Amino acid sequence: MIFFADTVVKPYIAANGYRRVCVIGASFGLTTDKLLELDSVSVDIIDPCLGADLRMKYRDDERVQVHKGISLEILQRISGPFDCILIDGDHNWYTVYNERRTIEERGLLRQGGTIFFHDVSWPYGKRDMYYQPGLIPEEFIHPFRRDGSNAVHEGGPRNGVLTAVEDFFNDRRGSCSMTLQGPGVARPL
């Protein structure tokens, strides 16, 4: 998401005067670093910190709060609302659909706020990827390759990030709106 953070997300946040941002799936914090170039922004990070010690990295920055853990657990107890949420964590239908459901149920996005979803195009738009397959209920796991944790087959029900986004909005048709935008994609749902 680093490219989109600098060219799309950061300018959008600045233009809308957003101040409180939540990043789900920060990895090494590169996107967070870009967002922190905006002096008025504070960032809550949700990440299991498997690849980097984000608490250590941001220990001296009072604008950053790191919530170390799995998004579906942290979203149950984090305080909102946020102006903007970036979802770039576990790239599978189950996680993304339930992250979005929890955000709505708990009122974690302020009225008029924005959610950015990463990896809604190939290869993960219509194909699950599992960072930690043991955390996903078995009935939501597609057969996958052990070497990359990617679902063997693309497409079909409950498979991929874009499918999760589409299913969430289709299930709530009339109660929320969304426009998908990105390279080669700009359509209302």
Short mmCIF file of C-alpha atoms in Angstrom, two decimals:
data_model
loop_
_atom_site.label_atom_id
_atom_site.label_comp_id
_atom_site.label_asym_id
_atom_site.label_seq_id
_atom_site.Cartn_x
_atom_site.Cartn_y
_atom_site.Cartn_z
CA MET A 1 0.00 0.00 0.00
CA ILE A 2 3.03 2.28 0.26
CA PHE A 3 2.63 3.62 -3.31
CA PHE A 4 -1.05 4.38 -2.76
CA ALA A 5 -0.31 5.91 0.65
CA ASP A 6 1.84 8.60 -0.93
CA THR A 7 -0.16 9.20 -4.11
CA VAL A 8 -3.78 8.61 -3.03
CA VAL A 9 -4.36 8.04 0.69
CA LYS A 10 -2.21 10.81 2.17
CA PRO A 11 -3.51 13.54 -0.18
CA TYR A 12 -7.09 12.35 0.42
CA ILE A 13 -6.66 12.45 4.20
CA ALA A 14 -5.15 15.95 3.99
CA ALA A 15 -7.87 17.24 1.64
CA ASN A 16 -10.63 15.98 3.95
CA GLY A 17 -9.02 17.22 7.16
CA TYR A 18 -8.94 13.75 8.67
CA ARG A 19 -7.07 13.53 11.96
CA ARG A 20 -7.56 10.03 13.37
CA VAL A 21 -6.53 7.10 11.18
CA CYS A 22 -6.47 3.35 11.84
CA VAL A 23 -4.08 1.13 9.86
CA ILE A 24 -4.93 -2.57 9.89
CA GLY A 25 -1.89 -4.49 8.71
CA ALA A 26 1.09 -2.15 9.07
CA SER A 27 3.87 -4.69 8.43
CA PHE A 28 7.06 -2.61 8.75
CA GLY A 29 5.22 0.70 9.17
CA LEU A 30 6.10 2.19 5.78
CA THR A 31 2.54 3.38 5.11
CA THR A 32 2.28 4.71 8.64
CA ASP A 33 5.52 6.66 8.10
CA LYS A 34 3.98 8.33 5.04
CA LEU A 35 0.80 9.22 6.95
CA LEU A 36 2.83 10.71 9.80
CA GLU A 37 4.26 13.25 7.36
CA LEU A 38 0.92 14.98 7.96
CA ASP A 39 1.45 16.80 11.26
CA SER A 40 -2.23 16.75 12.22
CA VAL A 41 -2.69 12.98 11.90
CA SER A 42 -2.60 10.39 14.68
CA VAL A 43 -2.46 6.71 13.81
CA ASP A 44 -3.67 3.59 15.60
CA ILE A 45 -1.93 0.51 14.20
CA ILE A 46 -3.45 -2.97 14.42
CA ASP A 47 -0.85 -5.60 13.56
CA PRO A 48 0.45 -8.86 15.05
CA CYS A 49 3.99 -7.45 14.62
CA LEU A 50 5.35 -10.68 13.18
CA GLY A 51 7.90 -8.96 10.91
CA ALA A 52 8.79 -5.86 12.92
CA ASP A 53 8.54 -4.55 16.47
CA LEU A 54 6.25 -1.62 15.76
CA ARG A 55 5.92 -0.74 19.44
CA MET A 56 9.66 -0.21 19.56
CA LYS A 57 9.71 1.67 16.25
CA TYR A 58 7.07 4.18 17.38
CA ARG A 59 7.79 4.24 21.12
CA ASP A 60 8.79 7.92 21.02
CA ASP A 61 5.95 9.13 18.79
CA GLU A 62 2.94 10.17 20.85
CA ARG A 63 0.79 10.28 17.70
CA VAL A 64 1.06 6.51 17.22
CA GLN A 65 -0.59 3.80 19.27
CA VAL A 66 0.29 0.21 18.40
CA HIS A 67 -2.28 -2.49 19.18
CA LYS A 68 -0.33 -5.73 18.83
CA GLY A 69 -2.60 -8.60 17.89
CA ILE A 70 -5.03 -10.03 15.38
CA SER A 71 -7.39 -7.47 13.83
CA LEU A 72 -10.61 -9.35 14.61
CA GLU A 73 -9.66 -9.40 18.31
CA ILE A 74 -8.33 -5.83 18.53
CA LEU A 75 -11.33 -4.36 16.68
CA GLN A 76 -13.55 -5.74 19.45
CA ARG A 77 -11.87 -3.55 22.08
CA ILE A 78 -10.30 -0.56 20.33
CA SER A 79 -11.85 2.88 20.84
CA GLY A 80 -13.22 4.78 17.88
CA PRO A 81 -14.42 6.46 15.89
CA PHE A 82 -11.79 6.95 13.21
CA ASP A 83 -11.92 9.38 10.29
CA CYS A 84 -10.23 6.86 8.02
CA ILE A 85 -9.38 3.17 8.19
CA LEU A 86 -6.87 1.40 5.93
CA ILE A 87 -7.46 -2.34 5.63
CA ASP A 88 -4.33 -4.16 4.47
CA GLY A 89 -4.10 -7.10 6.86
CA ASP A 90 -4.94 -10.75 6.25
CA HIS A 91 -5.95 -11.05 2.59
CA ASN A 92 -8.89 -13.43 2.76
CA TRP A 93 -12.67 -13.25 2.61
CA TYR A 94 -13.33 -14.27 6.20
CA THR A 95 -11.03 -11.70 7.78
CA VAL A 96 -11.91 -8.76 5.54
CA TYR A 97 -15.66 -9.38 5.70
CA ASN A 98 -15.59 -9.64 9.50
CA GLU A 99 -13.28 -6.64 9.91
CA ARG A 100 -15.80 -4.56 7.98
CA ARG A 101 -18.74 -6.03 9.91
CA THR A 102 -17.07 -5.28 13.25
CA ILE A 103 -16.20 -1.73 12.17
CA GLU A 104 -19.87 -1.13 11.37
CA GLU A 105 -21.30 -2.85 14.45
CA ARG A 106 -18.97 -1.01 16.84
CA GLY A 107 -19.25 2.38 15.11
CA LEU A 108 -15.50 2.56 14.55
CA LEU A 109 -15.81 4.76 11.44
CA ARG A 110 -17.21 8.22 11.97
CA GLN A 111 -20.12 9.38 9.80
CA GLY A 112 -18.65 10.52 6.48
CA GLY A 113 -15.38 8.67 7.09
CA THR A 114 -13.51 6.56 4.56
CA ILE A 115 -12.23 3.00 4.41
CA PHE A 116 -9.45 2.09 1.99
CA PHE A 117 -9.09 -1.59 1.05
CA HIS A 118 -5.81 -2.86 -0.33
CA ASP A 119 -5.40 -5.82 -2.69
CA VAL A 120 -8.84 -5.71 -4.29
CA SER A 121 -7.32 -6.60 -7.66
CA TRP A 122 -5.27 -9.57 -8.79
CA PRO A 123 -3.99 -11.75 -7.19
CA TYR A 124 -6.02 -11.34 -3.96
CA GLY A 125 -9.21 -9.70 -5.18
CA LYS A 126 -10.77 -13.08 -5.94
CA ARG A 127 -8.28 -15.45 -4.25
CA ASP A 128 -7.74 -15.90 -0.53
CA MET A 129 -4.33 -15.77 1.07
CA TYR A 130 -3.82 -16.94 4.63
CA TYR A 131 -0.99 -15.55 6.77
CA GLN A 132 -2.07 -17.73 9.69
CA PRO A 133 -4.58 -20.30 8.42
CA GLY A 134 -5.06 -21.74 11.91
CA LEU A 135 -6.88 -18.54 12.89
CA ILE A 136 -9.56 -18.91 10.21
CA PRO A 137 -12.51 -21.24 10.88
CA GLU A 138 -12.11 -24.35 8.75
CA GLU A 139 -15.38 -23.82 6.87
CA PHE A 140 -13.99 -20.54 5.46
CA ILE A 141 -10.69 -21.91 4.20
CA HIS A 142 -10.27 -22.87 0.56
CA PRO A 143 -7.72 -25.50 -0.40
CA PHE A 144 -4.39 -23.66 -0.48
CA ARG A 145 -0.76 -24.14 -1.37
CA ARG A 146 1.42 -24.50 1.69
CA ASP A 147 4.35 -22.69 0.02
CA GLY A 148 2.55 -19.35 -0.29
CA SER A 149 -0.71 -19.87 1.57
CA ASN A 150 -2.66 -18.84 -1.52
CA ALA A 151 -5.97 -20.50 -2.33
CA VAL A 152 -5.47 -22.98 -5.15
CA HIS A 153 -8.45 -21.69 -7.12
CA GLU A 154 -9.40 -18.13 -7.96
CA GLY A 155 -13.02 -17.02 -7.83
CA GLY A 156 -16.14 -18.55 -6.40
CA PRO A 157 -18.00 -17.75 -3.22
CA ARG A 158 -16.21 -16.31 -0.18
CA ASN A 159 -12.86 -16.13 -1.92
CA GLY A 160 -10.72 -12.97 -1.92
CA VAL A 161 -10.61 -9.40 -0.65
CA LEU A 162 -12.78 -7.87 -3.37
CA THR A 163 -15.36 -10.61 -2.93
CA ALA A 164 -15.51 -9.81 0.81
CA VAL A 165 -16.02 -6.10 0.08
CA GLU A 166 -18.71 -6.83 -2.52
CA ASP A 167 -20.49 -9.35 -0.30
CA PHE A 168 -20.50 -6.98 2.67
CA PHE A 169 -22.08 -4.18 0.67
CA ASN A 170 -24.51 -6.47 -1.13
CA ASP A 171 -25.65 -7.85 2.23
CA ARG A 172 -26.32 -4.29 3.38
CA ARG A 173 -27.62 -2.84 0.12
CA GLY A 174 -29.41 0.41 0.87
CA SER A 175 -27.79 0.99 4.25
CA CYS A 176 -24.36 2.07 2.97
CA SER A 177 -22.66 3.08 -0.24
CA MET A 178 -19.31 2.46 -1.83
CA THR A 179 -17.36 3.32 -4.93
CA LEU A 180 -14.48 1.14 -6.00
CA GLN A 181 -11.68 3.15 -7.55
CA GLY A 182 -8.24 2.14 -8.65
CA PRO A 183 -6.26 1.21 -11.73
CA GLY A 184 -8.89 0.07 -14.19
CA VAL A 185 -11.66 0.12 -11.58
CA ALA A 186 -14.21 2.87 -10.91
CA ARG A 187 -17.72 1.67 -10.28
CA PRO A 188 -20.40 2.15 -7.65
CA LEU A 189 -21.65 -0.87 -5.76
#
